[in-house]
Amino acid sequence: MGYGDRGDAPAVERFMRRYFLIAKEVGALTRAFSAKLEADNFKNEPKGISRFLPGGGRPKRKALDVEGFYEDGGRLNIDGPEVFEADPVNLIRLFKIADERDLDLHPEAFTAVTRQLSLITSRLRRDPEATRLFLDLLARGKRSYRTLTLMNDAGVLGRFIPEFGRIVAQMQFNMYHSYTVDEHTLRAVGVIGDIAAGRLVDDHPLAVSIMPLIEDREALFLTMLLHDTGKGGVGGQEKAGARAARSACERLGVDRAKVELVAWLVEHHLVMSDFAQKRDVADPGTVAAFARIVENPERLRLLLVITVADIRAVGPGVWNGWKGQLLRELYNATEAVFRGGRGSDAGASVQRHQEALAASARAALVEADPAAKGWASAMEDAYFGAFNAADLLDHAALARRAVIQGGVAAEGRVTPGANAAEIVVAAKDRRGLFADLAQAISALGGNVVGARVFTSRQGQALDVFHVQDITGAPMGCENPRALRRLADALEAAGRGEVSGAEPRRGAEASRTAAFAIAPGVVVDNEASNEATVVEATGRDRPGLLHALAETLAQSGLSIQSAHIDGYGERAVDAFYVQTAEGGKLTDPRKVAALKADLLSALEANEAGAPNTRPGLKRARASVAR
């Protein structure tokens, strides 16, 4: 029985939170005890020996220019508990000084803080000096993650910001999140600090480049600190989070405009991720809809940085270059809309942006490889925004090879530092091609973590997959021959020679069974001007994508694009589909029948039915035809 099936779910949540709170307290005590032993060891060291120790032996007391505080052996200490009793603002000032001077807390100071938490009252939470110190530490701290973690370990952060206190040690019952809500939040704040300092320019070049353009740095960091405070709240995470953000910001004394900005960002902090990963960013309608929500360039910049930090802080391996590329495409297309002015048509602005990028990329490709002229002119504009110049050259050469080899060619590579192998297939497009390639990948134990497919005007498909093996490593990183075998299998699949082998299951299959996943299907005729968007969600497994795609094909629908996302044990698959006549699916009876058939495919998996339709186990895939 899955967790979601149990009637004692609230009790389990309370138990798990209590467990993590106790573990947190034990960790803090262990930290203080170890530091105390170390300090006492220095104090008791014989003078004749201590002078030969590194640094001259005993730590020396160093006076600071703030009354009541001093440096003791590289740690920040206080004259005594009376420092806090005389002025409770010093409970916040302590951490501000520690951050400014890059100091850890002395165990005596840490212990004194934990024993004086009762001084953090509603009066201190509204004290102008205390709020000024906190906001300066949050938004302009040198090492915000480390210092805020110290505040959290000491119990100060949750007391000073009660909205944050409600998520301390809150567990997230899924396989997607690796940390408790408070730890995830502090890590996300730290990621923004690293972006602002330029330390992540290789991983997040766009976020680093736009950070200096953000006008309200405090709003950015406040949003990140408060973005998940609505989890478990009334009305859903987004609405509850916006209420919590308003309450916290008003208490901190920030101006009304900033209060509303932070509340809006908290309520919409998932929007950019949803549009980038679940919708077709090459569709002008998608970009126009997103631009209408965001409204201005400042919000766009803020959302980009918040989204990057939020995803990266989920856990190891969740962020990848594929997600970064999708976010950059959505950002650049939306920015083009805003550059067009308020009176301009959003869809037309996106179209002009794509056309300009494609024209430049086509010219550069043909100049570097004159033989690619036909290929360049046949590919759709959206293709050229998805790949760099080197990739375009490789794709054109592969497409020519496919023609020579009778219609299909495939090759793979593992780039150093990448989290997945890249497999490129060029083949004559036909119905069922994508499903056949999916079957070939899963039959050899491959898991797709990213994919894109484009079709030229000449009817040639280009499918680019990012594939991991069942251990989560790049396919073929330890055995290059496995990558060649996969390329051979994909060439055979491209010719219609499909293996009937069952997909290999990874170790996660048994772990996902512990979670109850309610399957669901949504059919949306408003999200796109030319296609019906079908979104299906259910338990992730090898074969699910193929089962859903086959159901769509049997319903007489062609897949124009697909956007496959995974959240641990849950898969969320969105398909842009058209009828055989090239229009939307609008017949109510056919819509109802499609929903029923898709739910049957999803519910068969929940019921433990054997998998007879091999396909993909995905972490992220986006397919555009």
Coordinates of C-alpha atoms in Angstrom, one line a residue, residues 434-435 437-443 445-448 501-506 509 538-551 564 571 573 575 598 600-602 604-605 609-618:
F434 CA 9.4 7.8 -32.6
A435 CA 7.8 4.8 -30.9
L437 CA 13.2 4.4 -31.5
A438 CA 11.9 4.5 -28.0
Q439 CA 11.4 0.8 -27.9
A440 CA 15.0 0.2 -29.2
I441 CA 16.4 2.5 -26.5
S442 CA 14.6 0.9 -23.6
A443 CA 15.3 -2.7 -24.9
G445 CA 18.5 -0.6 -20.9
G446 CA 18.5 3.1 -21.9
N447 CA 16.6 5.8 -20.0
V448 CA 15.9 9.0 -21.9
A501 CA 12.5 -7.4 -26.1
E502 CA 11.1 -6.1 -22.8
P503 CA 12.7 -2.9 -21.3
R504 CA 15.2 -3.4 -18.5
R505 CA 14.0 -2.1 -15.2
G506 CA 16.3 -0.2 -12.8
A509 CA 11.0 0.3 -9.8
G538 CA 0.8 8.8 -13.6
R539 CA 3.4 6.5 -12.2
D540 CA 6.6 6.6 -14.2
R541 CA 7.9 3.3 -15.6
P542 CA 9.6 1.9 -18.7
G543 CA 7.1 1.7 -21.4
L544 CA 4.7 4.4 -20.3
L545 CA 5.6 6.9 -23.0
H546 CA 5.2 4.3 -25.7
A547 CA 1.9 3.2 -24.3
L548 CA 0.5 6.7 -24.3
A549 CA 1.9 7.5 -27.8
E550 CA 0.4 4.3 -29.1
T551 CA -3.0 5.2 -27.6
I564 CA 7.9 14.5 -21.1
A571 CA 5.6 11.3 -14.9
D573 CA 3.6 13.9 -20.3
F575 CA 1.4 16.0 -26.2
L598 CA -5.3 7.1 -21.7
S600 CA -6.7 2.8 -18.9
A601 CA -3.0 2.9 -19.9
L602 CA -2.1 4.8 -16.8
A604 CA -3.0 -0.6 -15.9
N605 CA 0.4 0.4 -14.5
A609 CA -0.3 -5.1 -15.0
P610 CA 2.7 -6.4 -16.9
N611 CA 4.3 -4.1 -19.3
T612 CA 3.7 -5.2 -22.8
R613 CA 4.6 -2.0 -24.6
P614 CA 8.3 -1.2 -24.2
G615 CA 9.2 2.5 -24.3
L616 CA 11.0 5.1 -22.2
K617 CA 11.7 5.7 -18.6
R618 CA 12.2 9.4 -18.6

